[in-house]
Coordinates of C-alpha atoms in Angstrom, one line a residue:
R26 CA -21.2 9.8 -1.1
K27 CA -24.5 9.5 -1.4
K28 CA -24.4 6.2 -3.8
F29 CA -21.4 5.0 -1.1
E30 CA -23.6 5.0 1.6
E31 CA -26.8 3.2 -0.3
D32 CA -24.1 0.5 -1.0
L33 CA -23.0 0.4 2.5
G34 CA -26.4 0.1 3.9
V35 CA -27.1 -2.9 1.5
W36 CA -24.0 -4.3 2.5
E37 CA -24.4 -3.7 6.1
R38 CA -27.9 -5.8 6.2
A39 CA -26.9 -8.4 4.1
A40 CA -23.6 -9.1 6.5
A41 CA -26.4 -8.6 9.3
A42 CA -28.8 -11.8 7.5
A43 CA -25.9 -13.7 7.4
K44 CA -24.6 -13.7 10.9
A45 CA -28.3 -14.4 12.1
E46 CA -28.6 -17.3 10.2
G47 CA -24.9 -18.7 10.8
R48 CA -23.9 -18.2 6.8
A49 CA -20.4 -17.3 6.0
F50 CA -20.2 -14.0 4.6
T51 CA -17.4 -13.0 2.3
E52 CA -18.7 -9.7 0.6
R53 CA -16.1 -6.9 0.9
R54 CA -17.3 -4.0 2.7
P55 CA -17.8 -0.9 -0.2
R56 CA -15.0 0.9 -0.5
D57 CA -15.0 4.6 1.0
P58 CA -15.3 7.1 -1.4
V59 CA -12.1 9.4 -2.7
G60 CA -12.5 12.9 -1.9
P61 CA -11.6 15.7 0.0
G62 CA -10.2 14.5 3.3
H63 CA -9.5 11.0 2.5
P64 CA -5.8 9.2 3.4
Y65 CA -5.7 8.4 -0.6
M66 CA -5.7 11.8 -1.2
P67 CA -2.6 14.0 -1.8
I68 CA -1.2 16.0 1.6
T69 CA -4.1 14.2 3.5
L70 CA -2.2 12.0 5.8
Y71 CA 0.4 14.8 5.8
N72 CA -1.9 17.5 7.0
G73 CA -3.1 15.4 9.6
M74 CA -0.3 13.3 11.2
I75 CA 3.1 15.3 10.3
H76 CA 2.5 18.9 9.9
P77 CA 0.8 19.4 13.4
L78 CA 4.5 18.5 14.7
V79 CA 6.5 21.0 12.9
S80 CA 6.9 23.5 15.5
Y81 CA 8.1 20.9 17.6
G82 CA 12.2 20.3 17.6
V83 CA 13.0 17.0 16.6
R84 CA 16.5 15.5 15.8
G85 CA 15.4 13.1 13.2
V86 CA 12.8 10.9 11.4
L87 CA 12.3 7.4 10.9
W88 CA 10.6 6.0 7.9
Y89 CA 9.1 2.7 7.4
Q90 CA 7.1 2.9 4.3
G91 CA 6.9 1.8 0.4
E92 CA 4.8 -1.0 -0.2
S93 CA 2.3 0.4 -2.0
N94 CA 4.6 2.1 -4.2
A95 CA 6.2 -1.1 -5.3
G96 CA 5.5 -1.1 -9.3
R97 CA 6.0 2.3 -9.5
A98 CA 9.9 2.6 -8.7
A99 CA 10.8 5.2 -11.3
E100 CA 8.0 7.8 -9.6
Y101 CA 9.3 7.1 -6.2
A102 CA 12.9 7.6 -6.8
K103 CA 11.6 11.1 -7.5
L104 CA 9.1 11.5 -4.8
F105 CA 11.0 10.1 -1.7
P106 CA 13.6 12.5 -2.3
A107 CA 11.6 15.4 -2.5
L108 CA 9.5 14.7 1.0
I109 CA 12.8 14.2 2.7
Q110 CA 13.8 17.8 1.2
Q111 CA 10.6 19.3 2.1
W112 CA 10.6 18.0 5.8
R113 CA 13.9 19.4 5.9
D114 CA 12.2 23.0 4.7
E115 CA 9.4 22.3 7.0
W116 CA 11.6 22.0 10.1
G117 CA 14.1 24.3 9.2
Q118 CA 17.1 22.4 10.7
G119 CA 19.0 22.0 8.1
E120 CA 19.9 18.4 6.6
L121 CA 17.8 16.9 9.5
S122 CA 18.5 13.2 9.5
F123 CA 16.7 11.0 7.8
Y124 CA 16.9 7.1 8.2
F125 CA 14.6 4.9 6.6
V126 CA 13.7 1.3 5.9
Q127 CA 14.3 -0.8 2.8
L128 CA 11.1 -3.1 1.8
A129 CA 11.7 -6.3 3.0
N130 CA 11.7 -9.8 1.1
F131 CA 7.8 -10.6 0.3
N132 CA 6.6 -12.7 -2.2
A133 CA 4.5 -10.3 -4.2
G134 CA 5.4 -12.1 -7.4
G135 CA 4.7 -15.1 -7.6
A136 CA 7.1 -17.9 -5.6
G137 CA 9.6 -15.0 -4.9
Q138 CA 10.5 -14.2 -8.3
G139 CA 8.9 -11.1 -9.4
T140 CA 11.2 -7.8 -9.4
S141 CA 8.6 -5.2 -8.2
W142 CA 9.7 -4.7 -5.2
A143 CA 13.6 -5.4 -6.4
F144 CA 12.7 -2.1 -8.4
L145 CA 11.1 -0.5 -5.2
R146 CA 14.4 -0.8 -3.3
E147 CA 16.6 0.6 -5.8
A148 CA 14.5 3.6 -5.9
Q149 CA 14.8 3.6 -2.2
A150 CA 18.4 3.5 -2.0
S151 CA 18.8 6.6 -4.6
A152 CA 17.6 8.7 -1.7
L153 CA 21.0 7.8 0.3
R154 CA 22.5 10.3 -2.6
L155 CA 20.8 12.8 -0.1
P156 CA 23.1 14.2 2.6
N157 CA 22.8 12.9 6.6
T158 CA 20.2 9.6 5.2
G159 CA 20.9 5.9 6.0
M160 CA 19.3 2.9 4.7
A161 CA 18.5 -0.7 6.9
V162 CA 18.3 -3.3 4.8
T163 CA 15.5 -6.1 6.1
I164 CA 15.6 -8.4 3.0
D165 CA 16.5 -11.4 5.5
I166 CA 13.9 -10.4 8.2
G167 CA 10.4 -10.1 6.3
N168 CA 8.0 -12.8 5.5
P169 CA 6.9 -14.0 2.1
D170 CA 3.9 -14.6 2.9
D171 CA 2.9 -11.6 5.2
V172 CA 3.4 -7.9 3.5
H173 CA 3.8 -7.1 7.2
P174 CA 6.4 -9.3 8.9
L175 CA 6.1 -9.8 12.8
N176 CA 10.0 -9.1 13.3
K177 CA 10.1 -5.4 14.1
Q178 CA 12.4 -5.7 16.8
D179 CA 15.5 -6.2 14.4
V180 CA 14.0 -3.6 12.2
G181 CA 14.3 -1.1 14.9
R182 CA 17.9 -2.4 16.2
R183 CA 19.0 -1.7 12.7
L184 CA 17.8 1.9 12.4
A185 CA 19.3 2.5 15.9
L186 CA 22.3 1.1 15.0
I187 CA 22.4 4.1 12.3
A188 CA 21.3 6.7 14.2
L189 CA 24.1 5.9 16.8
A190 CA 26.6 6.0 14.7
K191 CA 25.7 8.6 12.2
T192 CA 23.4 11.4 14.6
Y193 CA 24.8 10.7 18.1
G194 CA 28.3 8.4 17.7
G195 CA 30.5 11.5 16.6
A196 CA 33.3 10.6 13.6
A197 CA 34.5 7.3 14.8
P198 CA 31.4 5.2 15.4
A199 CA 31.8 2.3 17.9
R200 CA 29.8 -0.4 16.1
E201 CA 29.3 -1.3 12.4
F202 CA 25.9 0.2 11.4
S203 CA 25.7 -1.0 8.0
G204 CA 25.6 -4.2 5.9
P205 CA 28.2 -4.9 2.7
V206 CA 27.3 -2.3 0.3
Y207 CA 28.2 -2.7 -3.6
R208 CA 31.4 -0.4 -4.1
Q209 CA 32.7 -1.7 -7.7
A210 CA 32.2 -4.4 -10.1
R211 CA 35.0 -5.9 -12.8
R212 CA 34.4 -8.3 -15.5
E213 CA 36.8 -11.1 -15.5
A214 CA 37.5 -14.2 -17.8
G215 CA 33.7 -15.5 -17.5
A216 CA 32.8 -13.7 -14.4
W217 CA 32.3 -10.9 -12.5
R218 CA 34.2 -10.0 -9.4
V219 CA 32.5 -7.2 -7.0
W220 CA 34.1 -5.3 -4.2
F221 CA 31.6 -3.8 -1.3
D222 CA 32.1 -1.2 1.6
H223 CA 31.0 -2.1 5.1
A224 CA 32.4 -5.7 4.4
E225 CA 34.8 -6.6 7.2
G226 CA 34.0 -10.5 8.2
L227 CA 31.9 -11.0 4.6
A228 CA 30.3 -14.4 5.2
A229 CA 27.8 -16.5 4.1
K230 CA 25.0 -16.9 6.8
T231 CA 24.6 -20.6 6.1
G232 CA 25.7 -22.8 3.8
G233 CA 26.8 -20.9 0.2
V234 CA 26.7 -17.4 -1.2
T235 CA 23.2 -17.0 -2.5
G236 CA 21.0 -14.6 -4.3
F237 CA 23.6 -13.5 -7.1
Q238 CA 22.5 -13.7 -10.7
L239 CA 24.4 -13.2 -14.1
A240 CA 22.9 -12.2 -17.4
G241 CA 24.7 -12.3 -20.7
V242 CA 23.7 -9.9 -23.5
D243 CA 20.3 -11.0 -24.0
G244 CA 19.3 -9.5 -20.5
R245 CA 18.1 -12.9 -19.0
F246 CA 19.1 -13.4 -15.5
M247 CA 20.1 -16.7 -13.9
A248 CA 20.9 -17.8 -11.0
A249 CA 24.7 -17.7 -10.4
D250 CA 27.6 -19.1 -8.1
A251 CA 29.5 -17.0 -5.5
V252 CA 32.6 -17.5 -3.6
I253 CA 34.2 -14.9 -1.3
E254 CA 38.0 -14.5 -2.2
A255 CA 40.8 -13.8 0.6
D256 CA 40.9 -10.0 -0.4
G257 CA 37.1 -9.7 0.2
S258 CA 35.6 -9.9 -3.4
V259 CA 33.2 -11.8 -4.2
V260 CA 33.7 -14.2 -7.7
V261 CA 30.2 -14.3 -9.6
S262 CA 30.1 -17.0 -12.5
S263 CA 27.4 -19.1 -14.1
A264 CA 27.7 -22.3 -16.4
A265 CA 24.7 -21.2 -17.9
V266 CA 26.0 -17.3 -18.6
P267 CA 29.6 -18.2 -20.1
A268 CA 29.9 -14.3 -21.1
P269 CA 28.1 -12.3 -18.4
A270 CA 27.5 -9.1 -19.3
A271 CA 25.9 -7.9 -15.9
V272 CA 25.5 -9.0 -12.3
R273 CA 22.7 -8.8 -10.2
Y274 CA 22.5 -9.2 -5.9
A275 CA 18.9 -10.3 -4.4
W276 CA 16.9 -8.9 -7.2
T277 CA 13.7 -9.9 -6.6
D278 CA 11.0 -9.9 -4.5
S279 CA 11.8 -12.0 -2.3
P280 CA 15.4 -12.9 -2.8
A281 CA 17.8 -15.4 -1.1
A282 CA 20.0 -13.1 0.3
G283 CA 23.1 -15.1 1.5
L284 CA 25.7 -12.5 2.3
F285 CA 26.7 -11.1 5.5
N286 CA 29.1 -9.0 7.4
A287 CA 31.0 -9.8 10.4
A288 CA 28.1 -7.7 12.5
G289 CA 25.1 -10.1 11.1
L290 CA 23.8 -7.5 8.8
P291 CA 22.9 -8.1 5.1
A292 CA 24.4 -7.0 1.7
A293 CA 22.2 -4.4 0.1
P294 CA 20.4 -5.6 -3.3
F295 CA 22.4 -3.7 -6.1
R296 CA 22.9 -4.7 -10.0
T297 CA 25.2 -3.1 -13.1
D298 CA 22.9 -3.6 -15.4
D299 CA 20.6 -0.4 -16.5
Q300 CA 17.5 -2.3 -17.6
P301 CA 14.0 0.0 -16.8
A302 CA 11.3 -1.5 -14.1
R303 CA 9.0 -3.8 -15.5

């Protein structure tokens, strides 16, 4: 702590001198030391912001987080369901509703082609195995140049649709609350055929259906063409991959996601391969 205070004093004096002389000052402020009570330490945020609320009754939780965990998808796939279960245990309200936001599109990997955010999205989606959970997909309303996109209205609206359907709507929701969700896929001659749930009115939002990729046994994924069939399935093919072994959709940090349902909600990313996160 003493060294931090000394470094901070040096930085503050340099910043004040630059301001007095009209010079630009770009040196970063020394980072606060990590120790007891620091936000980066385990349980600090929980103790300060969540635990004081446990004595209150709540109907459910809305969760919007994950950017800092990109690059640690395997860890997050364990931590996130554990957090949900812990909060349910703390509140003692059984299967407390827990609805969360999947990461939006962001240019984290250079030209949007990295995959660390894609694998983190998959880790988030794995929490849907827990009962009474829901996920708002936002890969179409982010900002590739800003980790904190401005469009929070649609984020809130999509969470509200889930809550209205699953918590307040009873057995038969009046409105669609989810975009298309991968159900199954089958290899065909030189192509893959994919089926979705929540797929009424399946369509491309603009132009063709974008965002699909195919790979052969070499595991190299290439952009692919996709066609929506009359039965609601999507046939994916690529001249560059004549013998496709796997199909992915929206599997980049900032995907060109082009598949929606009649409610205007985007399809969730998915993949049929089991390559580990890189």
